[in-house]
Coordinates of C-alpha atoms in Angstrom, one line a residue:
Chain A
M167 CA 74.3 121.2 72.7
A168 CA 75.6 124.1 74.6
S169 CA 73.7 123.2 77.8
M170 CA 76.2 120.2 78.4
I171 CA 79.0 122.2 79.2
E172 CA 78.5 126.2 78.6
G173 CA 75.2 125.8 81.2
F174 CA 77.1 124.5 83.9
R175 CA 79.6 127.5 83.6
N176 CA 76.9 130.0 83.9
A177 CA 78.5 132.8 86.0
E178 CA 75.1 134.2 87.4
L179 CA 73.9 130.6 88.5
C180 CA 77.8 130.4 90.2
S181 CA 77.3 133.7 91.7
K182 CA 73.6 132.7 93.3
L183 CA 74.9 129.1 94.6
V184 CA 77.8 131.0 96.2
R185 CA 75.6 133.4 97.8
Q186 CA 73.2 130.6 99.3
I187 CA 76.2 128.6 100.3
L188 CA 77.3 131.8 102.6
K189 CA 73.9 132.2 103.9
E190 CA 73.5 128.6 104.9
A191 CA 76.9 127.6 105.8
T192 CA 76.6 128.6 109.7
G193 CA 79.1 126.0 111.1
S194 CA 82.5 124.4 110.1
Y195 CA 82.9 122.2 107.2
R196 CA 85.5 120.1 105.8
F197 CA 84.9 118.5 102.3
M198 CA 87.3 116.0 100.6
E199 CA 87.5 115.4 96.8
V200 CA 89.0 112.2 95.9
C201 CA 89.6 112.6 92.2
G202 CA 92.3 114.7 90.7
S203 CA 90.2 116.2 88.0
H204 CA 88.0 117.7 90.7
T205 CA 91.4 119.0 92.4
M206 CA 92.3 120.5 89.0
A207 CA 88.7 121.9 88.4
I208 CA 88.4 123.4 92.0
A209 CA 91.9 125.1 91.5
R210 CA 91.1 126.1 88.0
F211 CA 88.0 127.7 88.6
G212 CA 89.0 129.6 91.8
I213 CA 86.6 127.7 93.9
K214 CA 88.2 128.0 97.2
S215 CA 88.5 131.6 96.7
L216 CA 84.7 131.9 96.7
L217 CA 84.0 130.0 99.7
P218 CA 84.0 131.5 103.4
E219 CA 86.7 130.5 105.6
N220 CA 84.7 127.7 107.4
I221 CA 84.3 125.8 104.6
E222 CA 87.9 124.0 104.1
L223 CA 88.1 121.7 100.9
V224 CA 90.8 119.0 101.0
S225 CA 92.2 116.9 98.3
G226 CA 92.5 113.2 99.0
P227 CA 94.2 110.1 97.3
G228 CA 92.6 110.8 93.8
C229 CA 95.4 111.0 91.5
P230 CA 96.6 107.7 90.5
V231 CA 100.0 108.6 89.4
C232 CA 100.7 110.2 92.8
V233 CA 99.8 106.8 94.7
T234 CA 101.6 104.4 92.5
P235 CA 104.5 103.4 94.9
Q236 CA 108.1 104.5 93.6
C237 CA 109.6 100.8 93.3
E238 CA 106.6 100.2 90.9
I239 CA 107.5 103.3 88.8
D240 CA 111.0 102.1 88.9
A241 CA 110.1 98.8 87.6
L242 CA 108.9 100.7 84.3
F243 CA 112.1 102.4 83.6
E244 CA 113.6 98.9 84.2
I245 CA 111.3 97.4 81.4
A246 CA 112.2 100.4 79.0
E247 CA 115.9 99.7 79.7
K248 CA 115.4 96.2 78.3
G249 CA 114.4 97.5 75.1
A250 CA 110.7 97.5 75.2
V251 CA 108.3 100.1 73.3
I252 CA 106.6 102.1 76.2
V253 CA 103.1 103.1 75.5
T254 CA 101.6 105.5 77.9
F255 CA 99.3 108.2 78.8
G256 CA 100.8 111.7 78.7
D257 CA 100.4 112.0 82.4
M258 CA 103.4 109.6 83.0
M259 CA 106.1 111.0 81.0
R260 CA 107.6 113.6 83.7
V261 CA 107.0 111.1 86.7
P262 CA 110.6 110.7 88.0
G263 CA 112.3 107.5 89.2
S264 CA 114.5 107.2 92.2
K265 CA 117.5 107.6 90.1
G266 CA 116.2 110.5 88.4
V267 CA 115.4 109.0 85.1
S268 CA 111.8 109.9 83.4
L269 CA 110.1 108.3 80.4
Q270 CA 110.3 112.0 78.8
K271 CA 114.3 111.9 79.7
M272 CA 114.5 108.3 78.4
K273 CA 112.7 109.2 75.0
S274 CA 115.0 112.1 74.4
E275 CA 117.9 109.6 74.9
G276 CA 116.3 107.3 72.2
A277 CA 114.0 105.2 73.8
D278 CA 110.9 104.3 72.2
V279 CA 108.2 106.0 74.2
R280 CA 104.7 106.7 72.5
I281 CA 101.8 108.9 74.2
V282 CA 98.4 107.5 73.4
F283 CA 95.0 108.6 73.5
S284 CA 93.6 105.1 74.2
P285 CA 95.0 101.8 75.3
L286 CA 93.6 100.1 72.3
D287 CA 96.2 102.2 70.2
T288 CA 98.6 99.8 71.8
I289 CA 97.3 97.0 69.1
K290 CA 98.3 98.9 66.3
I291 CA 101.7 99.8 67.5
A292 CA 102.3 95.9 68.4
A293 CA 101.5 95.1 64.9
E294 CA 104.0 97.2 63.4
T295 CA 107.0 96.0 65.5
D296 CA 108.6 92.3 66.5
K297 CA 109.8 94.3 70.2
E298 CA 107.9 93.9 73.3
V299 CA 105.3 96.7 73.5
V300 CA 104.3 97.6 77.1
F301 CA 101.6 99.7 78.1
V302 CA 101.3 101.6 81.3
G303 CA 98.1 100.7 82.6
I304 CA 97.4 102.9 85.4
G305 CA 94.2 104.4 87.1
F306 CA 90.9 103.7 88.8
E307 CA 87.6 102.3 87.8
T308 CA 87.4 105.0 85.4
T309 CA 90.5 103.7 83.3
A310 CA 90.4 100.1 84.2
P311 CA 87.8 98.8 81.6
A312 CA 89.7 100.5 78.8
V313 CA 93.2 98.9 80.1
A314 CA 91.3 95.4 80.7
S315 CA 89.8 95.9 77.2
L316 CA 93.5 96.0 75.7
A317 CA 94.2 92.5 77.6
L318 CA 90.8 91.3 76.2
T319 CA 91.5 92.3 72.7
A320 CA 95.1 91.3 72.5
K321 CA 94.1 87.8 73.8
K322 CA 91.2 87.4 71.3
A323 CA 93.5 88.7 68.4
G324 CA 96.3 86.1 69.6
I325 CA 98.8 89.1 70.2
K326 CA 101.9 88.0 72.2
N327 CA 104.1 91.1 72.0
I328 CA 101.7 93.3 74.4
S329 CA 101.9 93.3 78.2
I330 CA 100.4 95.9 80.6
T331 CA 101.9 97.3 84.0
P332 CA 99.7 96.3 86.6
Y333 CA 99.1 99.8 88.4
S334 CA 95.4 99.8 88.5
K335 CA 93.6 100.6 91.8
T336 CA 90.1 100.7 93.2
M337 CA 88.5 103.3 95.3
P338 CA 86.1 101.6 98.0
E339 CA 88.9 100.5 100.1
V340 CA 91.1 103.7 100.3
L341 CA 87.5 105.3 100.9
G342 CA 87.1 102.7 103.8
L343 CA 90.4 103.6 105.1
L344 CA 89.7 107.2 105.1
L345 CA 86.1 106.7 106.8
S346 CA 88.0 104.9 109.6
D347 CA 90.7 107.8 110.1
E348 CA 90.0 109.5 113.4
N349 CA 92.4 112.4 112.3
L350 CA 90.6 113.5 109.0
K351 CA 87.1 114.7 110.6
I352 CA 85.5 115.0 106.9
N353 CA 82.0 116.0 106.7
G354 CA 81.5 115.1 103.4
F355 CA 83.1 113.6 99.9
I356 CA 82.8 115.4 96.6
C357 CA 82.6 111.8 94.8
P358 CA 84.3 111.4 91.7
G359 CA 82.1 111.7 88.6
H360 CA 83.7 109.3 86.1
V361 CA 84.8 106.6 88.7
T362 CA 80.9 106.5 89.5
A363 CA 79.9 106.0 86.1
V364 CA 81.4 102.7 86.2
T365 CA 80.8 101.7 89.8
G366 CA 77.5 103.4 90.5
L367 CA 76.3 104.8 93.6
S368 CA 76.5 101.9 96.1
L369 CA 80.2 102.7 96.3
Y370 CA 79.2 105.3 98.8
E371 CA 76.8 103.5 101.2
P372 CA 79.8 103.1 103.7
V373 CA 80.5 106.8 103.4
V374 CA 76.7 107.6 104.5
S375 CA 76.5 104.8 107.1
A376 CA 79.6 106.7 108.8
G377 CA 77.5 109.9 109.1
M378 CA 79.1 111.9 105.9
S379 CA 77.5 113.0 102.8
A380 CA 78.5 111.8 99.5
V381 CA 77.9 113.9 96.4
V382 CA 78.7 113.0 93.0
T383 CA 79.1 115.7 90.7
G384 CA 80.7 116.9 87.4
F385 CA 83.9 119.1 86.8
E386 CA 82.3 122.5 86.0
P387 CA 82.0 125.2 88.5
V388 CA 77.9 125.0 88.8
D389 CA 78.5 121.2 89.5
I390 CA 81.0 121.9 92.2
L391 CA 79.3 124.6 94.0
T392 CA 75.9 122.6 93.7
S393 CA 77.9 119.5 95.6
I394 CA 79.1 121.8 98.2
L395 CA 75.7 123.5 98.8
E396 CA 74.4 120.0 99.2
M397 CA 76.7 118.7 101.5
V398 CA 76.6 121.7 103.7
R399 CA 72.8 121.1 103.9
Q400 CA 73.1 117.6 104.9
T401 CA 75.7 118.4 107.4
N402 CA 73.3 121.1 109.0
N403 CA 70.7 118.6 108.9
G404 CA 72.3 115.7 110.2
E405 CA 70.6 113.5 107.4
F406 CA 73.1 112.0 105.2
K407 CA 72.3 110.3 102.0
A408 CA 74.3 109.7 98.6
V409 CA 73.1 112.0 95.7
N410 CA 73.8 111.8 92.4
S411 CA 74.3 115.4 91.0
Y412 CA 75.8 114.4 87.5
S413 CA 72.9 112.4 86.0
R414 CA 73.5 113.7 82.7
V415 CA 76.4 111.3 83.0
V416 CA 76.1 109.1 85.7
A417 CA 73.5 106.4 86.0
D418 CA 72.7 105.2 89.7
E419 CA 73.7 101.5 88.9
G420 CA 76.6 102.6 86.9
N421 CA 78.2 100.6 84.2
A422 CA 77.8 96.9 84.4
K423 CA 79.4 96.1 81.2
A424 CA 82.5 98.0 82.1
R425 CA 82.5 96.3 85.5
S426 CA 82.5 92.7 83.7
V427 CA 85.2 93.6 81.7
I428 CA 87.3 94.5 84.6
D429 CA 86.2 91.3 86.3
E430 CA 87.0 89.3 83.1
V431 CA 90.7 90.4 83.1
Y432 CA 91.3 91.2 86.7
Y433 CA 90.9 89.9 90.2
K434 CA 90.9 92.3 93.4
K435 CA 94.2 91.9 95.3
G436 CA 96.2 94.0 98.2
C437 CA 98.8 96.6 96.9
W438 CA 100.5 99.5 98.1
W439 CA 99.4 103.1 97.9
R440 CA 102.4 105.6 97.9
G441 CA 102.1 107.8 101.1
I442 CA 99.2 105.7 102.5
G443 CA 100.4 102.0 102.9
Y444 CA 99.1 98.6 102.2
I445 CA 95.3 98.1 101.6
E446 CA 94.0 94.9 101.5
D447 CA 91.9 94.1 98.0
S448 CA 92.8 97.8 96.6
G449 CA 94.5 96.6 93.6
L450 CA 93.9 94.7 90.4
A451 CA 95.8 91.9 89.4
F452 CA 95.7 89.8 86.0
R453 CA 93.6 86.6 86.4
D454 CA 95.4 83.3 85.5
E455 CA 93.9 83.5 82.0
Y456 CA 95.6 87.0 81.4
A457 CA 98.8 86.3 83.4
E458 CA 100.7 86.8 80.1
Y459 CA 99.9 90.3 79.6
D460 CA 101.6 91.3 83.2
A461 CA 104.4 93.3 82.4
F462 CA 106.2 92.5 85.8
K463 CA 106.2 88.9 85.5
K464 CA 107.2 89.2 81.8
F465 CA 110.0 91.3 82.6
D466 CA 110.6 89.6 85.8
V467 CA 111.4 92.9 87.4
S468 CA 112.5 93.3 91.2
L469 CA 110.2 95.7 92.6
Q470 CA 112.7 96.8 95.2
G471 CA 113.4 100.2 96.8
D472 CA 112.6 102.6 99.4
D473 CA 109.5 104.7 99.0
E474 CA 110.7 107.5 101.0
I475 CA 111.8 111.0 100.0
E476 CA 113.7 113.0 102.3
G477 CA 111.6 115.9 103.3
C478 CA 108.6 115.2 101.1
S479 CA 105.4 115.5 102.7
C480 CA 103.2 113.9 99.8
G481 CA 101.9 111.2 102.3
E482 CA 100.3 113.8 104.6
V483 CA 98.8 115.5 101.6
L484 CA 97.3 112.4 100.0
K485 CA 95.6 111.7 103.4
G486 CA 94.3 115.4 103.7
Y487 CA 96.2 115.8 106.7
I488 CA 98.2 119.0 105.5
K489 CA 97.5 121.3 102.7
P490 CA 100.6 121.4 99.9
S491 CA 101.6 124.7 101.2
S492 CA 102.5 123.5 104.4
C493 CA 105.3 121.1 103.1
S494 CA 108.7 123.0 103.6
L495 CA 109.6 121.8 99.9
F496 CA 106.7 123.1 98.4
G497 CA 107.3 126.2 95.7
T498 CA 111.1 126.0 96.9
A499 CA 112.8 122.7 96.4
C500 CA 109.8 121.1 94.8
T501 CA 108.3 122.7 91.8
P502 CA 106.4 121.6 88.5
E503 CA 109.6 121.9 86.6
S504 CA 111.8 120.1 89.3
P505 CA 109.4 118.0 91.2
V506 CA 110.6 116.0 94.3
G507 CA 107.4 114.3 95.2
P508 CA 104.5 112.6 93.1
C509 CA 101.7 115.3 94.1
M510 CA 104.0 118.0 92.3
V511 CA 104.5 115.5 89.3
S512 CA 101.3 114.8 88.2
S513 CA 99.4 117.9 86.9
E514 CA 96.4 116.4 88.7
G515 CA 98.5 116.3 92.1
A516 CA 97.2 118.6 94.8
C517 CA 100.6 120.3 94.8
A518 CA 100.9 120.9 91.1
A519 CA 97.2 122.3 91.1
L520 CA 97.9 124.6 93.8
Y521 CA 101.2 125.9 92.7
K522 CA 99.9 126.2 88.8
Y523 CA 96.8 128.4 90.1
S524 CA 97.7 130.2 93.2
Chain B
M40 CA 93.6 111.3 84.8
C41 CA 89.6 110.4 85.1
L42 CA 89.1 113.6 83.0
G43 CA 86.3 112.7 80.3
F44 CA 85.3 114.4 77.2
P45 CA 81.9 115.0 76.1
G46 CA 81.4 114.2 72.5
Q47 CA 78.8 113.6 69.7
I48 CA 78.7 110.5 67.5
V49 CA 79.2 111.3 63.9
E50 CA 80.0 107.8 62.6
L51 CA 79.0 104.4 63.6
E52 CA 80.8 100.9 62.8
D53 CA 80.3 97.7 64.9
I54 CA 82.1 98.7 68.3
M55 CA 83.9 101.8 67.0
A56 CA 82.3 105.2 66.5
T57 CA 83.7 108.5 65.2
V58 CA 83.0 111.1 68.0
D59 CA 83.1 114.8 67.5
I60 CA 84.8 116.2 70.9
A61 CA 84.9 120.0 70.7
G62 CA 85.3 119.9 66.9
T63 CA 87.9 117.7 66.8
K64 CA 86.9 114.1 65.3
R65 CA 88.1 111.0 67.5
E66 CA 88.0 107.2 66.7
V67 CA 86.6 105.9 70.0
S68 CA 85.6 102.4 71.1
I69 CA 81.8 101.4 72.3
M70 CA 82.7 98.0 73.4
I71 CA 82.1 99.0 77.2
L72 CA 78.9 101.1 76.5
P73 CA 75.9 99.6 78.3
D74 CA 73.3 101.4 76.0
E75 CA 72.5 101.4 72.3
V76 CA 73.4 104.4 70.6
V77 CA 72.8 106.1 67.2
L78 CA 74.1 109.0 65.2
G79 CA 73.8 112.3 67.0
D80 CA 74.0 110.5 70.5
W81 CA 76.2 112.0 73.1
V82 CA 78.7 110.2 75.0
M83 CA 81.3 110.6 77.7
V84 CA 84.8 109.4 76.4
H85 CA 87.7 108.7 78.5
A86 CA 90.8 107.0 77.5
G87 CA 89.6 106.3 74.0
M88 CA 86.7 104.7 75.3
A89 CA 82.8 105.8 75.4
I90 CA 81.9 105.2 79.2
A91 CA 78.6 106.4 79.3
K92 CA 75.8 107.7 77.2
M93 CA 74.9 111.2 78.1
D94 CA 71.7 112.6 78.7
P95 CA 71.0 116.0 77.2
E96 CA 67.3 115.8 78.9
E97 CA 68.9 115.2 82.2
A98 CA 71.4 118.1 81.5
Q99 CA 68.7 120.4 80.8
K100 CA 66.4 119.3 83.8
T101 CA 69.6 119.6 86.4
L102 CA 70.0 123.4 85.0
Q103 CA 66.4 123.9 85.0
V104 CA 66.1 123.1 88.5
L105 CA 68.9 125.0 89.7
Q106 CA 68.0 128.0 87.7
E107 CA 64.4 127.9 89.3
F108 CA 66.1 127.5 92.8
A109 CA 68.5 130.5 92.1
D110 CA 65.4 132.5 90.7
G111 CA 63.6 131.9 94.0
L112 CA 66.6 133.4 96.2
D113 CA 66.3 136.9 97.5
D114 CA 69.0 139.3 96.0

């Protein structure tokens, strides 16, 4: 099954795609990726270095760790301090709290923090302890079904010592915000492949209506270059449509079963995005039937504190206003070893990606 | 965060499958997968769940279209 991966890394094909992009890109173009995994792939494969100066790629709010407010991150440490077992994806280990603490630091000092591959691994951990077990439920539509499945499975099995931090966020509302931002001037979006595997292509109807292209694509260099060529062509022609260039994974209609699991457990609620602000209906909150799995309610956390970090420009970076290198802290006061802002903390943050591969 | 791993199903039992991801075997849930799967099928795995059944024919078709397009370009 080499074609599933190697075929999409074919150097000769990449080279021909780049040449065609150079030939057809006669204007100025600004495209945004809204998926942290695309940010990483673009940096890792050196895509920007292959493109002419008149094609600018900017990173949007595609990293869930980066957009989780500081006070909600602090709430996690408050819960850990109360003696709960914390179960998390690896991405969260180094995220600093406002008082300099992190899960990694707490673990080194004796806290029970477990890194897992799947939210469902929490079930087994909870069965082996009398302590409260808290899963860090972070992510967009791709991850929300897996997190919801944990609540669903725990409820069915009558497990009482599990709860979940309600960090899940959804894309349509933040995309809507970007579309109405007159400062952004985007010609098209490199659309998140795995979010779309759940939501389906209809997510991008407002993008197309706003006169921008939307190309759903995968994470290999051929995928990304193909999406750029398609967006250049749509921009040149002034005819915009949503295109699924990732049909080997994404069905145009998405995954209705995954969406129904989200709907069973969560309802849409307004929430705060770090660096961006409050967005109506952009978060997922537990329905009353699942309220017992809400870790913030179970531990009665305070959710207080200021989100501002002095000198940090993550807000501007997350909205695509500035490049990471334009921040005065980038690479000096703020590095992956000693991150100041969330875009440097997460390996998928725009700042961390640029730092690692530049 | 939304990174996915393509893998091939090598064992199936109820809502769980053992998937070979680049030589490493992982237990994954197929509870949110909309399609029926059988041994040998490819799935995209994210956070321990198969989120989509992969279509090798679609992959081949995409590559073929791109290759034909590339072959038609002037060098």
